[in-house]
CSV table of C-alpha atoms in Angstrom, one decimal:
chain,number,residue,atom,x,y,z
Y,8,MET,CA,54.8,13.2,7.6
Y,9,PHE,CA,56.0,12.1,11.0
Y,10,SER,CA,55.2,8.5,12.0
Y,11,LEU,CA,56.0,6.5,15.1
Y,12,TRP,CA,56.3,3.3,13.2
Y,13,GLY,CA,59.8,4.3,12.0
Y,14,TRP,CA,61.5,3.9,15.4
Y,15,LEU,CA,59.2,2.0,17.8
Y,16,PRO,CA,60.2,-1.7,18.4
Y,17,ALA,CA,57.9,-4.3,16.8
Y,18,PHE,CA,56.2,-5.6,19.9
Y,19,PRO,CA,52.9,-7.6,19.3
Y,20,GLY,CA,51.1,-5.6,22.1
Y,21,LEU,CA,52.2,-2.4,20.6
Y,22,ALA,CA,50.7,-3.3,17.2
Y,23,TRP,CA,47.4,-4.3,18.9
Y,24,GLY,CA,47.3,-1.0,20.8
Y,25,TRP,CA,48.0,0.9,17.6
Y,26,ALA,CA,45.1,-0.8,15.9
Y,27,LEU,CA,42.8,0.0,18.8
Y,28,LEU,CA,43.9,3.7,18.6
Y,29,ASP,CA,43.1,3.7,14.9
Y,30,ALA,CA,39.7,2.2,15.5
Y,31,LEU,CA,38.9,4.8,18.2
Y,32,LEU,CA,40.0,7.6,15.9
Y,33,GLN,CA,37.7,6.2,13.1
Y,34,GLY,CA,34.9,6.0,15.6
Y,35,LEU,CA,35.4,9.5,16.7
Y,36,VAL,CA,35.3,10.9,13.2
Y,37,GLY,CA,32.0,9.0,12.6
Y,38,ALA,CA,30.5,10.2,15.9
Y,39,CYS,CA,31.5,13.8,15.1
Y,40,ALA,CA,29.7,13.4,11.7
Y,41,VAL,CA,26.6,12.3,13.5
Y,42,SER,CA,26.9,15.3,16.0
Y,43,VAL,CA,27.1,17.7,13.1
Y,44,LEU,CA,24.0,16.2,11.5
Y,45,CYS,CA,22.0,16.4,14.7
Y,46,SER,CA,23.1,20.0,15.5
Y,47,LEU,CA,22.2,21.3,12.0
Y,48,LEU,CA,18.8,19.5,12.1
Y,49,LYS,CA,18.2,21.0,15.6
Y,50,VAL,CA,18.9,24.5,14.2
Y,51,TYR,CA,16.5,23.9,11.3
Y,52,LEU,CA,13.7,22.4,13.3
Y,53,TYR,CA,13.9,25.2,16.0
Y,54,ILE,CA,13.7,27.9,13.3
Y,55,GLN,CA,10.7,26.1,11.7
Y,56,SER,CA,8.9,25.9,15.0
Y,57,LEU,CA,9.3,29.7,15.5
Y,58,ASN,CA,7.5,30.3,12.3
Y,59,SER,CA,4.4,28.4,13.4
Y,60,PRO,CA,2.5,29.7,16.5
Y,61,GLU,CA,0.9,26.3,17.1
Y,62,ARG,CA,4.3,24.6,17.4
Y,63,GLN,CA,5.5,26.6,20.5
Y,64,GLY,CA,5.6,23.3,22.5
Y,65,GLU,CA,8.1,21.9,20.0
Y,66,LYS,CA,10.2,25.0,20.4
Y,67,GLU,CA,10.4,24.6,24.1
Y,68,ALA,CA,11.1,20.9,23.9
Y,69,ILE,CA,14.0,21.5,21.6
Y,70,ARG,CA,15.4,24.3,23.7
Y,71,ALA,CA,15.1,22.1,26.9
Y,72,GLN,CA,17.5,19.5,25.5
Y,73,ARG,CA,20.6,19.5,27.7
Y,74,ALA,CA,23.7,20.4,25.8
Y,75,VAL,CA,25.9,18.9,28.5
Y,76,LEU,CA,24.8,15.4,27.4
Y,77,GLU,CA,26.2,16.0,23.9
Y,78,PRO,CA,29.8,15.0,24.9
Y,79,LEU,CA,28.5,11.8,26.5
Y,80,HIS,CA,26.5,11.0,23.3
Y,81,VAL,CA,29.7,11.5,21.2
Y,82,LEU,CA,31.8,9.4,23.6
Y,83,VAL,CA,29.4,6.4,23.7
Y,84,LEU,CA,28.9,6.5,19.9
Y,85,THR,CA,32.7,6.6,19.5
Y,86,GLY,CA,33.1,3.5,21.6
Y,87,VAL,CA,30.4,1.6,19.7
Y,88,LEU,CA,31.7,2.5,16.3
Y,89,ALA,CA,35.2,1.6,17.3
Y,90,LEU,CA,34.1,-1.9,18.5
Y,91,VAL,CA,31.8,-2.7,15.6
Y,92,GLY,CA,33.7,-4.7,12.9
Y,93,ALA,CA,34.1,-3.6,9.3
Y,94,ARG,CA,31.8,-6.3,7.9
Y,95,VAL,CA,28.8,-5.5,10.1
Y,96,ALA,CA,29.4,-1.7,9.6
Y,97,ALA,CA,29.4,-2.3,5.9
Y,98,LEU,CA,26.2,-4.3,6.0
Y,99,VAL,CA,24.5,-1.5,8.0
Y,100,VAL,CA,25.6,1.0,5.4
Y,101,LEU,CA,24.2,-1.1,2.5
Y,102,GLU,CA,21.0,-1.7,4.3
Y,103,PHE,CA,20.3,1.9,5.0
Y,104,SER,CA,21.3,2.9,1.4
Y,105,LEU,CA,18.8,0.5,0.0
Y,106,ARG,CA,16.1,1.6,2.5
Y,107,ALA,CA,16.7,5.3,1.8
Y,108,VAL,CA,16.5,4.9,-2.0
Y,109,SER,CA,13.3,2.8,-1.6
Y,110,THR,CA,11.8,5.5,0.8
Y,111,ILE,CA,12.6,8.4,-1.5
Y,112,LEU,CA,11.2,6.6,-4.6
Y,113,SER,CA,8.0,5.5,-2.9
Y,114,LEU,CA,7.2,8.7,-1.0
Y,115,GLY,CA,8.7,11.4,-3.1
Y,116,LYS,CA,7.9,14.1,-0.5
Y,117,ASP,CA,10.4,16.5,0.9
Y,118,SER,CA,8.4,16.7,4.1
Y,119,HIS,CA,9.6,13.3,5.1
Y,120,SER,CA,13.3,14.0,4.4
Y,121,THR,CA,14.1,15.4,7.9
Y,122,GLN,CA,13.0,12.3,9.6
Y,123,LEU,CA,15.0,10.2,7.2
Y,124,TYR,CA,18.1,12.3,8.1
Y,125,LEU,CA,17.6,11.5,11.8
Y,126,LEU,CA,17.1,7.8,11.1
Y,127,CYS,CA,20.4,7.6,9.3
Y,128,GLN,CA,22.5,8.7,12.3
Y,129,TYR,CA,24.1,5.4,13.2
Y,130,SER,CA,24.4,4.4,9.5
Y,131,LEU,CA,26.2,7.6,8.8
Y,132,GLY,CA,28.7,6.9,11.6
Y,133,CYS,CA,29.3,3.4,10.1
Y,134,GLY,CA,29.6,4.8,6.7
Y,135,VAL,CA,32.3,7.3,7.7
Y,136,SER,CA,34.1,4.5,9.5
Y,137,CYS,CA,33.9,2.2,6.5
Y,138,SER,CA,35.1,5.0,4.1
Y,139,LEU,CA,38.1,5.8,6.3
Y,140,SER,CA,39.0,2.1,6.7
Y,141,PHE,CA,38.9,1.5,3.0
Y,142,LEU,CA,40.6,4.8,1.9
Y,143,LEU,CA,43.4,4.5,4.4
Y,144,ASP,CA,44.0,0.8,4.1
Y,145,GLY,CA,47.7,0.2,3.7
Y,146,ALA,CA,48.6,3.9,4.0
Y,147,PRO,CA,52.1,4.5,5.5
Y,148,HIS,CA,50.9,7.3,7.8
Y,149,ARG,CA,47.4,5.9,8.6
Y,150,SER,CA,47.4,6.9,12.3
Y,151,SER,CA,48.6,10.4,11.6
Y,152,SER,CA,45.9,10.9,8.9
Y,153,LEU,CA,43.2,9.6,11.2
Y,154,ALA,CA,44.4,11.9,14.0
Y,155,LEU,CA,44.2,14.9,11.6
Y,156,ALA,CA,40.7,13.8,10.5
Y,157,ALA,CA,39.6,13.4,14.1
Y,158,GLY,CA,40.9,16.8,15.0
Y,159,LEU,CA,39.1,18.5,12.1
Y,160,ALA,CA,35.9,16.6,12.7
Y,161,GLY,CA,35.9,17.4,16.4
Y,162,LEU,CA,36.4,21.1,15.6
Y,163,LEU,CA,33.5,21.1,13.1
Y,164,ALA,CA,31.3,19.3,15.6
Y,165,LEU,CA,32.1,21.8,18.4
Y,166,GLN,CA,31.3,24.7,16.1
Y,167,CYS,CA,27.9,23.2,15.1
Y,168,GLN,CA,27.1,22.5,18.7
Y,169,ARG,CA,27.9,26.1,19.6
Y,170,LEU,CA,25.7,27.3,16.7
Y,171,ALA,CA,22.8,25.1,18.0
Y,172,ARG,CA,23.1,26.5,21.5
Y,173,HIS,CA,23.3,30.1,20.2
Y,174,VAL,CA,20.2,29.6,18.1
Y,175,CYS,CA,18.1,28.1,20.9
Y,176,ALA,CA,19.1,30.9,23.3
Y,177,LEU,CA,19.2,34.0,21.1
Y,178,TYR,CA,17.9,33.5,17.6
Y,179,GLU,CA,14.4,34.7,18.5
Y,180,LEU,CA,15.8,38.0,19.7
Y,181,HIS,CA,18.6,38.4,17.1
Y,182,SER,CA,16.3,37.7,14.2
Y,183,ARG,CA,14.1,40.6,15.2
Y,184,GLN,CA,16.8,43.1,15.9
Y,185,ARG,CA,19.1,41.9,13.0
Y,186,TYR,CA,22.5,42.6,14.5
Y,187,CYS,CA,23.9,39.0,14.7
Y,188,GLY,CA,25.7,37.7,11.6
Y,189,PRO,CA,24.9,34.0,12.0
Y,190,CYS,CA,21.3,34.7,12.9
Y,191,ILE,CA,20.8,37.0,9.9
Y,192,LEU,CA,22.3,34.3,7.7
Y,193,LEU,CA,20.0,31.7,9.1
Y,194,LEU,CA,17.0,34.0,8.7
Y,195,ALA,CA,17.8,34.4,5.0
Y,196,HIS,CA,19.0,30.8,4.2
Y,197,GLY,CA,17.9,28.6,7.1
Y,198,HIS,CA,15.4,26.9,4.9
Y,199,ALA,CA,18.2,25.5,2.7
Y,200,ILE,CA,19.7,23.4,5.5
Y,201,PRO,CA,17.8,20.2,4.4
Y,202,ARG,CA,19.1,20.6,0.9
Y,203,LEU,CA,22.7,21.0,2.1
Y,204,LEU,CA,22.3,17.9,4.3
Y,205,ARG,CA,20.8,16.0,1.4
Y,206,ARG,CA,23.8,16.6,-0.9
Y,207,ALA,CA,26.3,16.0,1.9
Y,208,LEU,CA,24.6,12.7,2.9
Y,209,ALA,CA,24.3,11.6,-0.7
Y,210,ALA,CA,28.0,12.0,-1.3
Y,211,ALA,CA,28.9,10.4,2.0
Y,212,PHE,CA,26.8,7.3,1.4
Y,213,ALA,CA,27.9,7.0,-2.2
Y,214,VAL,CA,31.5,6.7,-1.0
Y,215,ALA,CA,30.5,4.5,1.9
Y,216,GLY,CA,28.5,2.2,-0.3
Y,217,LEU,CA,31.5,1.5,-2.6
Y,218,ALA,CA,33.8,1.1,0.4
Y,219,ALA,CA,31.3,-1.3,2.0
Y,220,VAL,CA,31.1,-3.6,-1.0
Y,221,GLN,CA,34.9,-3.7,-1.2
Y,222,LEU,CA,35.3,-4.4,2.5
Y,223,ILE,CA,32.8,-7.3,2.3
Y,224,ASN,CA,34.3,-8.9,-0.8
Y,225,ARG,CA,37.7,-8.7,0.7
Y,226,GLY,CA,36.9,-11.7,2.9
Y,227,PHE,CA,35.9,-14.1,0.1
Y,228,LEU,CA,38.4,-16.4,-1.6
Y,229,SER,CA,36.2,-17.2,-4.6
Y,230,ALA,CA,33.2,-16.0,-6.6
Y,231,ALA,CA,31.2,-19.0,-5.4
Y,232,GLU,CA,31.8,-18.1,-1.8
Y,233,ALA,CA,30.8,-14.5,-2.4
Y,234,ALA,CA,27.6,-15.7,-4.1
Y,235,ARG,CA,26.7,-17.8,-1.1
Y,236,PHE,CA,26.8,-14.7,1.0
Y,237,TRP,CA,25.3,-12.1,-1.3
Y,238,THR,CA,22.3,-14.1,-2.4
Y,239,PRO,CA,20.6,-14.6,1.0
Y,240,LEU,CA,21.7,-11.1,2.0
Y,241,THR,CA,19.9,-9.6,-1.0
Y,242,VAL,CA,16.8,-11.6,-0.3
Y,243,CYS,CA,16.8,-10.6,3.4
Y,244,TYR,CA,17.3,-6.9,2.6
Y,245,ALA,CA,14.5,-6.9,0.0
Y,246,LEU,CA,12.1,-8.4,2.5
Y,247,LEU,CA,13.1,-6.0,5.2
Y,248,VAL,CA,12.5,-3.0,2.9
Y,249,VAL,CA,9.1,-4.2,1.9
Y,250,TYR,CA,8.1,-4.8,5.5
Y,251,MET,CA,9.3,-1.4,6.7
Y,252,GLN,CA,7.5,0.4,3.9
Y,253,GLU,CA,4.2,-1.4,4.7
Y,254,GLU,CA,4.7,-0.7,8.5
Y,255,ALA,CA,5.3,3.0,7.8
Y,256,ARG,CA,2.1,3.3,5.8
Y,257,GLN,CA,0.0,1.6,8.4
Y,258,SER,CA,1.1,3.5,11.4
Y,259,ALA,CA,1.8,7.2,12.0
Y,260,ASP,CA,3.1,7.1,15.6
Y,261,GLY,CA,6.7,6.8,16.7
Y,262,GLY,CA,6.5,3.1,17.5
Y,263,PRO,CA,7.6,1.8,14.0
Y,264,VAL,CA,10.9,3.7,14.3
Y,265,PHE,CA,12.0,1.5,17.2
Y,266,ARG,CA,10.2,-1.7,15.9
Y,267,THR,CA,12.0,-1.5,12.6
Y,268,VAL,CA,15.4,-1.2,14.3
Y,269,LEU,CA,14.6,-4.5,16.1
Y,270,VAL,CA,13.4,-6.1,13.0
Y,271,ARG,CA,16.3,-5.0,10.9
Y,272,MET,CA,18.9,-6.0,13.4
Y,273,GLY,CA,17.1,-9.3,14.1
Y,274,GLY,CA,17.1,-10.1,10.4
Y,275,LEU,CA,20.8,-9.3,10.1
Y,276,PHE,CA,21.4,-11.4,13.3
Y,277,ILE,CA,19.7,-14.5,11.8
Y,278,LEU,CA,21.4,-14.0,8.5
Y,279,LEU,CA,24.9,-13.8,10.0
Y,280,LEU,CA,24.2,-16.9,12.1
Y,281,THR,CA,24.1,-18.9,8.9
Y,282,VAL,CA,26.7,-17.1,6.7
Y,283,GLY,CA,28.7,-15.0,9.0
Y,284,GLN,CA,31.3,-15.4,11.7
Y,285,TRP,CA,30.9,-15.5,15.5
Y,286,SER,CA,32.4,-12.1,16.0
Y,287,ASP,CA,29.8,-10.7,13.6
Y,288,ILE,CA,27.0,-11.7,16.1
Y,289,LEU,CA,28.5,-9.6,18.8
Y,290,HIS,CA,28.9,-6.7,16.4
Y,291,VAL,CA,25.3,-6.9,15.4
Y,292,LEU,CA,24.3,-6.6,19.1
Y,293,LEU,CA,26.6,-3.6,19.5
Y,294,SER,CA,25.0,-2.0,16.4
Y,295,LEU,CA,21.6,-2.5,17.9
Y,296,LEU,CA,22.7,-0.6,21.0
Y,297,GLY,CA,24.2,2.1,18.8
Y,298,GLU,CA,21.0,2.5,16.8
Y,299,LEU,CA,18.8,2.7,19.9
Y,300,TRP,CA,21.2,5.2,21.5
Y,301,CYS,CA,21.0,7.5,18.5
Y,302,LEU,CA,17.2,7.3,18.3
Y,303,LEU,CA,16.7,7.9,22.0
Y,304,ARG,CA,19.0,10.9,22.0
Y,305,ALA,CA,17.1,12.4,19.0
Y,306,GLY,CA,13.6,11.6,20.4
Y,307,VAL,CA,12.5,15.3,20.6
Y,308,LEU,CA,13.7,16.0,17.0
Y,309,LEU,CA,11.9,12.8,15.7
Y,310,GLU,CA,8.7,13.9,17.3
Y,311,SER,CA,9.0,17.4,15.8
Y,312,CYS,CA,9.6,15.8,12.3
Y,313,ARG,CA,6.6,13.6,12.7
Y,314,ARG,CA,4.3,16.5,13.5
Y,315,GLN,CA,5.4,18.3,10.4
């Protein structure tokens, strides 16, 4: 495969610029994965609202979302994921994986799964970025592979966005007249979207979890140094999971969604103050912005999930 490294001179600034390009491509793939997730959930929740007369307000709220803001959402998320370091991204992935497993085991109700999918947006972006960073580490044509992955991810994200716009505009008409192929397919199998997402997210976070552990352990020179990092991290994450489960049981409004983001990032911030590096502190603050950005963008969908 063609690579620029074969003939470009070895300037230090060129190597830095190439690393930045790789980071941006990784962030773009992660942002496109989040866009696909949100588009499919938007389609599912819109179809569900049509089936319930008392949820017409939700239908109008979902339809009123501005599609022109989607490129801005992808652009901002790409920048955040590109700037967040591999260590903090890996910690975000591990924290959400533990929280998701705990939530599924404690609740055991499919009705809560759609909200969990929306809460994993930023973690999914970090997971895709970690997986690419680990799988392509040392690859001779890393940039070319990332460019190909970004192109395919962008094409898939655009198609899912087009599907969401089509469903919000014409699904109600086409599902009655039955002459549109995508709408007929959704009419018959639209209820299976959460199951499809569950399998895809399980595979994505399984790979991302393995990559995250390897990326974190790469920075340790000995087992004792690794133990000094993993022991407080495990205790911190266990306490966070217990707190968030108790908070979710005591309150039914949307407040805990944003409070738990602050608590999680605050706990990670304090932990990295003691066992991390100074660059990790900045990356935690960027992660906080990324989490809040994703949740604010999906506010209408979160409200629809809560009312279910």
